[in-house]
């Protein structure tokens, strides 16, 4: 298997590298940049299977984030999950939120939880329930109400910004925009910034997805009830 930029040697019966035991392969693979793992896992069925194993992800987790070995209590409704999930959570915190502290894994898990709920679940819960779950998780882990609300808003903004541009995302954002206002005490109320981002995405990135003028004006009318004045860039079907 080769191309202009790289070559990958397939393990076979005559290749000593293909005869290495799994624990040595794990030690080699976790030293390969993670962006290359997709290519490496395609080399053979054995390697593909190894990349699905808990042992590889646990070794990668300990190597990349040594402090995770200091086990701590994990309360709250959002599960910590497998080593692969923990690795993904810490990777998100480091590269998306630039966090490097005690709360970094918590933020990553919360981001992944919200993104999964919005992208994968066929019928996501209301934004109020999802927001409340995030707030409960932060408070259960010892965060103040003010910090929990602020951080939850940042996670919502990051998830909305990183949703794929698709018809499903358009329908999701439209549903979030048209959700009725329910009075909830602080910190369980949705933030102004998050609501603004929902409408901004609809009227900029997804403007062409409005199939009917009535549909556009329904969302625009809802925006006018929540924000005054609204940007001129939101106007015009």
PDB file of C-alpha atoms in Angstrom:
ATOM      1  CA  UNK A   1       0.000   0.000   0.000  1.00  0.00           C
ATOM      2  CA  UNK A   2       1.729   3.156  -1.133  1.00  0.00           C
ATOM      3  CA  UNK A   3       1.210   6.632  -2.518  1.00  0.00           C
ATOM      4  CA  UNK A   4       3.392   9.578  -3.498  1.00  0.00           C
ATOM      5  CA  UNK A   5       3.979  10.731   0.056  1.00  0.00           C
ATOM      6  CA  UNK A   6       4.247   7.551   2.125  1.00  0.00           C
ATOM      7  CA  UNK A   7       4.424   3.815   2.016  1.00  0.00           C
ATOM      8  CA  UNK A   8       2.930   1.361   4.464  1.00  0.00           C
ATOM      9  CA  UNK A   9       4.309  -2.142   4.676  1.00  0.00           C
ATOM     10  CA  UNK A  10       1.688  -4.798   5.082  1.00  0.00           C
ATOM     11  CA  UNK A  11       2.558  -7.425   7.689  1.00  0.00           C
ATOM     12  CA  UNK A  12       2.885 -10.936   6.295  1.00  0.00           C
ATOM     13  CA  UNK A  13       4.346 -14.269   7.258  1.00  0.00           C
ATOM     14  CA  UNK A  14       7.844 -13.188   6.191  1.00  0.00           C
ATOM     15  CA  UNK A  15       7.750  -9.810   7.933  1.00  0.00           C
ATOM     16  CA  UNK A  16       9.079  -9.831  11.511  1.00  0.00           C
ATOM     17  CA  UNK A  17       7.087  -6.671  12.275  1.00  0.00           C
ATOM     18  CA  UNK A  18       3.889  -8.570  11.533  1.00  0.00           C
ATOM     19  CA  UNK A  19       4.811 -11.190  14.107  1.00  0.00           C
ATOM     20  CA  UNK A  20       5.166  -8.764  17.025  1.00  0.00           C
ATOM     21  CA  UNK A  21       2.858  -9.491  19.983  1.00  0.00           C
ATOM     22  CA  UNK A  22       0.006  -7.126  20.667  1.00  0.00           C
ATOM     23  CA  UNK A  23       1.571  -5.470  23.714  1.00  0.00           C
ATOM     24  CA  UNK A  24       4.608  -4.400  21.656  1.00  0.00           C
ATOM     25  CA  UNK A  25       2.408  -3.169  18.817  1.00  0.00           C
ATOM     26  CA  UNK A  26       0.486  -1.061  21.343  1.00  0.00           C
ATOM     27  CA  UNK A  27       3.728   0.524  22.556  1.00  0.00           C
ATOM     28  CA  UNK A  28       4.622   1.378  18.961  1.00  0.00           C
ATOM     29  CA  UNK A  29       1.199   2.669  17.939  1.00  0.00           C
ATOM     30  CA  UNK A  30       0.767   5.052  20.871  1.00  0.00           C
ATOM     31  CA  UNK A  31       3.950   6.811  19.727  1.00  0.00           C
ATOM     32  CA  UNK A  32       2.466   7.441  16.279  1.00  0.00           C
ATOM     33  CA  UNK A  33       0.665  10.820  15.899  1.00  0.00           C
ATOM     34  CA  UNK A  34      -3.051  10.304  16.449  1.00  0.00           C
ATOM     35  CA  UNK A  35      -3.854  11.856  13.064  1.00  0.00           C
ATOM     36  CA  UNK A  36      -2.158   8.840  11.469  1.00  0.00           C
ATOM     37  CA  UNK A  37      -4.093   6.206  13.408  1.00  0.00           C
ATOM     38  CA  UNK A  38      -6.813   5.918  10.801  1.00  0.00           C
ATOM     39  CA  UNK A  39      -4.227   4.988   8.154  1.00  0.00           C
ATOM     40  CA  UNK A  40      -2.339   2.596  10.430  1.00  0.00           C
ATOM     41  CA  UNK A  41      -5.513   0.774  11.482  1.00  0.00           C
ATOM     42  CA  UNK A  42      -6.273  -0.025   7.835  1.00  0.00           C
ATOM     43  CA  UNK A  43      -3.064  -2.006   7.336  1.00  0.00           C
ATOM     44  CA  UNK A  44      -4.431  -5.320   8.597  1.00  0.00           C
ATOM     45  CA  UNK A  45      -7.390  -6.846  10.409  1.00  0.00           C
ATOM     46  CA  UNK A  46      -5.186  -7.524  13.429  1.00  0.00           C
ATOM     47  CA  UNK A  47      -4.204  -3.879  13.675  1.00  0.00           C
ATOM     48  CA  UNK A  48      -7.756  -2.674  13.085  1.00  0.00           C
ATOM     49  CA  UNK A  49      -8.954  -4.932  15.899  1.00  0.00           C
ATOM     50  CA  UNK A  50      -6.190  -3.647  18.181  1.00  0.00           C
ATOM     51  CA  UNK A  51      -7.313  -0.047  17.683  1.00  0.00           C
ATOM     52  CA  UNK A  52     -10.725  -1.052  19.017  1.00  0.00           C
ATOM     53  CA  UNK A  53      -9.298  -2.592  22.182  1.00  0.00           C
ATOM     54  CA  UNK A  54      -9.405  -0.930  25.590  1.00  0.00           C
ATOM     55  CA  UNK A  55      -5.725  -1.787  26.224  1.00  0.00           C
ATOM     56  CA  UNK A  56      -4.468   0.460  23.395  1.00  0.00           C
ATOM     57  CA  UNK A  57      -6.617   3.416  24.370  1.00  0.00           C
ATOM     58  CA  UNK A  58      -5.699   3.035  28.031  1.00  0.00           C
ATOM     59  CA  UNK A  59      -1.991   3.053  27.152  1.00  0.00           C
ATOM     60  CA  UNK A  60      -2.486   6.094  24.892  1.00  0.00           C
ATOM     61  CA  UNK A  61      -4.437   7.862  27.620  1.00  0.00           C
ATOM     62  CA  UNK A  62      -1.726   7.344  30.225  1.00  0.00           C
ATOM     63  CA  UNK A  63       1.044   8.360  27.821  1.00  0.00           C
ATOM     64  CA  UNK A  64      -0.665  11.540  26.558  1.00  0.00           C
ATOM     65  CA  UNK A  65      -2.357  12.595  29.800  1.00  0.00           C
ATOM     66  CA  UNK A  66      -0.356  11.125  32.726  1.00  0.00           C
ATOM     67  CA  UNK A  67      -2.408  12.879  35.414  1.00  0.00           C
ATOM     68  CA  UNK A  68      -5.489  10.761  34.625  1.00  0.00           C
ATOM     69  CA  UNK A  69      -3.893   7.940  36.603  1.00  0.00           C
ATOM     70  CA  UNK A  70      -4.762   9.916  39.748  1.00  0.00           C
ATOM     71  CA  UNK A  71      -8.266   8.497  40.105  1.00  0.00           C
ATOM     72  CA  UNK A  72     -10.926  10.855  41.426  1.00  0.00           C
ATOM     73  CA  UNK A  73     -14.572  10.489  42.275  1.00  0.00           C
ATOM     74  CA  UNK A  74     -16.828  11.138  39.257  1.00  0.00           C
ATOM     75  CA  UNK A  75     -20.328  12.168  40.371  1.00  0.00           C
ATOM     76  CA  UNK A  76     -23.114  13.536  38.224  1.00  0.00           C
ATOM     77  CA  UNK A  77     -25.358  12.335  35.368  1.00  0.00           C
ATOM     78  CA  UNK A  78     -22.765  12.347  32.536  1.00  0.00           C
ATOM     79  CA  UNK A  79     -20.703   9.112  32.559  1.00  0.00           C
ATOM     80  CA  UNK A  80     -16.925   9.111  32.287  1.00  0.00           C
ATOM     81  CA  UNK A  81     -16.868   6.111  29.986  1.00  0.00           C
ATOM     82  CA  UNK A  82     -14.079   4.023  28.488  1.00  0.00           C
ATOM     83  CA  UNK A  83     -10.432   4.951  27.981  1.00  0.00           C
ATOM     84  CA  UNK A  84     -11.221   5.854  24.375  1.00  0.00           C
ATOM     85  CA  UNK A  85     -13.971   8.205  25.521  1.00  0.00           C
ATOM     86  CA  UNK A  86     -11.708   9.729  28.161  1.00  0.00           C
ATOM     87  CA  UNK A  87      -8.959  10.238  25.579  1.00  0.00           C
ATOM     88  CA  UNK A  88     -11.411  11.984  23.258  1.00  0.00           C
ATOM     89  CA  UNK A  89     -12.663  14.195  26.098  1.00  0.00           C
ATOM     90  CA  UNK A  90      -9.161  15.297  27.082  1.00  0.00           C
ATOM     91  CA  UNK A  91      -8.193  15.832  23.444  1.00  0.00           C
ATOM     92  CA  UNK A  92     -11.223  18.077  22.926  1.00  0.00           C
ATOM     93  CA  UNK A  93     -10.447  20.068  26.082  1.00  0.00           C
ATOM     94  CA  UNK A  94      -6.853  20.599  25.069  1.00  0.00           C
ATOM     95  CA  UNK A  95      -7.373  21.480  21.413  1.00  0.00           C
ATOM     96  CA  UNK A  96     -10.825  23.079  21.376  1.00  0.00           C
ATOM     97  CA  UNK A  97     -10.988  24.819  24.742  1.00  0.00           C
ATOM     98  CA  UNK A  98      -7.234  25.140  25.482  1.00  0.00           C
ATOM     99  CA  UNK A  99      -7.814  23.863  29.006  1.00  0.00           C
ATOM    100  CA  UNK A 100      -5.081  22.299  31.070  1.00  0.00           C
ATOM    101  CA  UNK A 101      -6.366  21.983  34.593  1.00  0.00           C
ATOM    102  CA  UNK A 102      -8.452  19.938  36.979  1.00  0.00           C
ATOM    103  CA  UNK A 103     -11.688  20.498  35.063  1.00  0.00           C
ATOM    104  CA  UNK A 104     -10.329  19.713  31.581  1.00  0.00           C
ATOM    105  CA  UNK A 105     -11.681  16.161  31.323  1.00  0.00           C
ATOM    106  CA  UNK A 106     -15.044  17.238  32.719  1.00  0.00           C
ATOM    107  CA  UNK A 107     -15.414  19.905  30.040  1.00  0.00           C
ATOM    108  CA  UNK A 108     -14.450  17.444  27.304  1.00  0.00           C
ATOM    109  CA  UNK A 109     -16.975  14.843  28.455  1.00  0.00           C
ATOM    110  CA  UNK A 110     -19.688  17.483  28.630  1.00  0.00           C
ATOM    111  CA  UNK A 111     -18.899  18.685  25.109  1.00  0.00           C
ATOM    112  CA  UNK A 112     -19.022  15.117  23.746  1.00  0.00           C
ATOM    113  CA  UNK A 113     -22.266  14.411  25.632  1.00  0.00           C
ATOM    114  CA  UNK A 114     -24.008  17.468  24.197  1.00  0.00           C
ATOM    115  CA  UNK A 115     -22.686  16.909  20.671  1.00  0.00           C
ATOM    116  CA  UNK A 116     -23.831  13.268  20.746  1.00  0.00           C
ATOM    117  CA  UNK A 117     -27.270  14.251  21.989  1.00  0.00           C
ATOM    118  CA  UNK A 118     -27.730  16.840  19.251  1.00  0.00           C
ATOM    119  CA  UNK A 119     -26.130  14.965  16.338  1.00  0.00           C
ATOM    120  CA  UNK A 120     -26.730  11.261  16.969  1.00  0.00           C
ATOM    121  CA  UNK A 121     -29.979  11.057  18.905  1.00  0.00           C
ATOM    122  CA  UNK A 122     -32.981  10.884  16.567  1.00  0.00           C
ATOM    123  CA  UNK A 123     -35.145  13.009  18.844  1.00  0.00           C
ATOM    124  CA  UNK A 124     -32.941  15.078  21.191  1.00  0.00           C
ATOM    125  CA  UNK A 125     -34.307  16.292  24.503  1.00  0.00           C
ATOM    126  CA  UNK A 126     -35.263  19.943  24.789  1.00  0.00           C
ATOM    127  CA  UNK A 127     -32.392  22.368  25.208  1.00  0.00           C
ATOM    128  CA  UNK A 128     -33.628  23.091  28.745  1.00  0.00           C
ATOM    129  CA  UNK A 129     -33.217  19.459  29.796  1.00  0.00           C
ATOM    130  CA  UNK A 130     -29.783  19.178  28.142  1.00  0.00           C
ATOM    131  CA  UNK A 131     -28.639  22.458  29.679  1.00  0.00           C
ATOM    132  CA  UNK A 132     -29.918  21.353  33.084  1.00  0.00           C
ATOM    133  CA  UNK A 133     -28.022  18.053  32.809  1.00  0.00           C
ATOM    134  CA  UNK A 134     -24.798  19.943  32.098  1.00  0.00           C
ATOM    135  CA  UNK A 135     -25.372  22.316  35.017  1.00  0.00           C
ATOM    136  CA  UNK A 136     -26.096  19.394  37.372  1.00  0.00           C
ATOM    137  CA  UNK A 137     -22.872  17.703  36.261  1.00  0.00           C
ATOM    138  CA  UNK A 138     -20.776  20.796  36.946  1.00  0.00           C
ATOM    139  CA  UNK A 139     -22.361  21.483  40.321  1.00  0.00           C
ATOM    140  CA  UNK A 140     -21.987  17.821  41.350  1.00  0.00           C
ATOM    141  CA  UNK A 141     -18.260  18.168  40.644  1.00  0.00           C
ATOM    142  CA  UNK A 142     -17.969  21.172  42.958  1.00  0.00           C
ATOM    143  CA  UNK A 143     -18.307  24.069  40.533  1.00  0.00           C
ATOM    144  CA  UNK A 144     -20.049  27.291  41.575  1.00  0.00           C
ATOM    145  CA  UNK A 145     -23.389  28.167  39.995  1.00  0.00           C
ATOM    146  CA  UNK A 146     -21.900  31.174  38.203  1.00  0.00           C
ATOM    147  CA  UNK A 147     -18.972  29.222  36.759  1.00  0.00           C
ATOM    148  CA  UNK A 148     -21.252  26.314  35.822  1.00  0.00           C
ATOM    149  CA  UNK A 149     -23.535  28.617  33.837  1.00  0.00           C
ATOM    150  CA  UNK A 150     -20.635  30.390  32.128  1.00  0.00           C
ATOM    151  CA  UNK A 151     -18.866  27.160  31.169  1.00  0.00           C
ATOM    152  CA  UNK A 152     -22.082  25.489  30.014  1.00  0.00           C
ATOM    153  CA  UNK A 153     -22.703  28.441  27.692  1.00  0.00           C
ATOM    154  CA  UNK A 154     -19.192  28.145  26.242  1.00  0.00           C
ATOM    155  CA  UNK A 155     -19.763  24.443  25.589  1.00  0.00           C
ATOM    156  CA  UNK A 156     -23.099  25.123  23.861  1.00  0.00           C
ATOM    157  CA  UNK A 157     -21.434  27.748  21.657  1.00  0.00           C
ATOM    158  CA  UNK A 158     -18.584  25.393  20.740  1.00  0.00           C
ATOM    159  CA  UNK A 159     -20.945  22.528  19.892  1.00  0.00           C
ATOM    160  CA  UNK A 160     -23.238  24.717  17.774  1.00  0.00           C
ATOM    161  CA  UNK A 161     -20.233  26.140  15.933  1.00  0.00           C
ATOM    162  CA  UNK A 162     -18.913  22.648  15.146  1.00  0.00           C
ATOM    163  CA  UNK A 163     -22.137  20.978  13.989  1.00  0.00           C
ATOM    164  CA  UNK A 164     -21.887  19.698  10.440  1.00  0.00           C
ATOM    165  CA  UNK A 165     -23.718  21.701   7.805  1.00  0.00           C
ATOM    166  CA  UNK A 166     -26.613  19.439   6.884  1.00  0.00           C
ATOM    167  CA  UNK A 167     -30.375  19.362   6.624  1.00  0.00           C
ATOM    168  CA  UNK A 168     -30.512  17.609   9.989  1.00  0.00           C
ATOM    169  CA  UNK A 169     -28.541  20.436  11.627  1.00  0.00           C
ATOM    170  CA  UNK A 170     -30.846  23.020  10.057  1.00  0.00           C
ATOM    171  CA  UNK A 171     -33.910  21.265  11.466  1.00  0.00           C
ATOM    172  CA  UNK A 172     -32.235  20.994  14.857  1.00  0.00           C
ATOM    173  CA  UNK A 173     -31.333  24.693  14.971  1.00  0.00           C
ATOM    174  CA  UNK A 174     -34.829  25.646  13.849  1.00  0.00           C
ATOM    175  CA  UNK A 175     -36.323  23.558  16.648  1.00  0.00           C
ATOM    176  CA  UNK A 176     -34.000  25.167  19.194  1.00  0.00           C
ATOM    177  CA  UNK A 177     -34.929  28.623  17.894  1.00  0.00           C
ATOM    178  CA  UNK A 178     -38.669  27.966  18.091  1.00  0.00           C
ATOM    179  CA  UNK A 179     -38.648  26.359  21.533  1.00  0.00           C
ATOM    180  CA  UNK A 180     -41.009  28.153  23.861  1.00  0.00           C
ATOM    181  CA  UNK A 181     -39.550  30.235  26.639  1.00  0.00           C
ATOM    182  CA  UNK A 182     -39.832  28.502  30.000  1.00  0.00           C
ATOM    183  CA  UNK A 183     -38.859  30.390  33.107  1.00  0.00           C
ATOM    184  CA  UNK A 184     -36.065  28.571  34.881  1.00  0.00           C
ATOM    185  CA  UNK A 185     -34.025  29.889  37.791  1.00  0.00           C
ATOM    186  CA  UNK A 186     -30.358  30.685  37.366  1.00  0.00           C
ATOM    187  CA  UNK A 187     -28.158  28.833  36.415  1.00  0.00           C
ATOM    188  CA  UNK A 188     -30.670  26.605  34.565  1.00  0.00           C
ATOM    189  CA  UNK A 189     -31.865  29.328  32.204  1.00  0.00           C
ATOM    190  CA  UNK A 190     -30.460  29.370  28.677  1.00  0.00           C
ATOM    191  CA  UNK A 191     -27.928  32.125  28.041  1.00  0.00           C
ATOM    192  CA  UNK A 192     -28.497  35.073  25.708  1.00  0.00           C
ATOM    193  CA  UNK A 193     -25.282  34.265  23.812  1.00  0.00           C
ATOM    194  CA  UNK A 194     -26.386  30.703  23.004  1.00  0.00           C
ATOM    195  CA  UNK A 195     -29.786  31.801  21.697  1.00  0.00           C
ATOM    196  CA  UNK A 196     -28.122  34.485  19.591  1.00  0.00           C
ATOM    197  CA  UNK A 197     -25.742  31.925  18.083  1.00  0.00           C
ATOM    198  CA  UNK A 198     -28.651  29.636  17.122  1.00  0.00           C
ATOM    199  CA  UNK A 199     -30.408  32.409  15.202  1.00  0.00           C
ATOM    200  CA  UNK A 200     -27.159  33.691  13.710  1.00  0.00           C
ATOM    201  CA  UNK A 201     -26.350  30.242  12.285  1.00  0.00           C
ATOM    202  CA  UNK A 202     -29.860  29.904  10.854  1.00  0.00           C
ATOM    203  CA  UNK A 203     -29.865  33.303   9.137  1.00  0.00           C
ATOM    204  CA  UNK A 204     -26.287  33.087   7.804  1.00  0.00           C
ATOM    205  CA  UNK A 205     -24.990  29.541   7.274  1.00  0.00           C
ATOM    206  CA  UNK A 206     -28.437  27.962   6.731  1.00  0.00           C
ATOM    207  CA  UNK A 207     -30.409  30.755   5.058  1.00  0.00           C
ATOM    208  CA  UNK A 208     -30.797  28.755   1.846  1.00  0.00           C
ATOM    209  CA  UNK A 209     -32.372  25.844   3.754  1.00  0.00           C
ATOM    210  CA  UNK A 210     -35.629  27.728   4.325  1.00  0.00           C
ATOM    211  CA  UNK A 211     -37.905  26.115   1.778  1.00  0.00           C
ATOM    212  CA  UNK A 212     -40.857  28.447   2.298  1.00  0.00           C
ATOM    213  CA  UNK A 213     -41.147  32.169   3.015  1.00  0.00           C
ATOM    214  CA  UNK A 214     -43.613  31.428   5.850  1.00  0.00           C
ATOM    215  CA  UNK A 215     -41.019  29.210   7.500  1.00  0.00           C
ATOM    216  CA  UNK A 216     -38.410  31.976   7.331  1.00  0.00           C
ATOM    217  CA  UNK A 217     -40.772  34.599   8.760  1.00  0.00           C
ATOM    218  CA  UNK A 218     -41.823  32.302  11.610  1.00  0.00           C
ATOM    219  CA  UNK A 219     -38.207  32.057  12.743  1.00  0.00           C
ATOM    220  CA  UNK A 220     -37.576  35.752  12.093  1.00  0.00           C
ATOM    221  CA  UNK A 221     -40.621  36.692  14.167  1.00  0.00           C
ATOM    222  CA  UNK A 222     -39.328  34.565  17.026  1.00  0.00           C
ATOM    223  CA  UNK A 223     -35.942  36.287  16.759  1.00  0.00           C
ATOM    224  CA  UNK A 224     -37.574  39.737  16.926  1.00  0.00           C
ATOM    225  CA  UNK A 225     -39.382  38.728  20.126  1.00  0.00           C
ATOM    226  CA  UNK A 226     -36.102  37.768  21.777  1.00  0.00           C
ATOM    227  CA  UNK A 227     -33.675  40.377  20.406  1.00  0.00           C
ATOM    228  CA  UNK A 228     -34.016  44.065  19.690  1.00  0.00           C
ATOM    229  CA  UNK A 229     -32.635  45.254  17.415  1.00  0.00           C
ATOM    230  CA  UNK A 230     -31.697  42.341  15.181  1.00  0.00           C
ATOM    231  CA  UNK A 231     -28.795  42.558  12.702  1.00  0.00           C
ATOM    232  CA  UNK A 232     -29.594  43.657   9.174  1.00  0.00           C
ATOM    233  CA  UNK A 233     -27.729  40.570   7.896  1.00  0.00           C
ATOM    234  CA  UNK A 234     -30.554  38.420   9.265  1.00  0.00           C
ATOM    235  CA  UNK A 235     -33.122  40.161   7.062  1.00  0.00           C
ATOM    236  CA  UNK A 236     -34.105  39.173   3.558  1.00  0.00           C
ATOM    237  CA  UNK A 237     -35.439  35.840   2.340  1.00  0.00           C
TER     238      UNK A 237
END
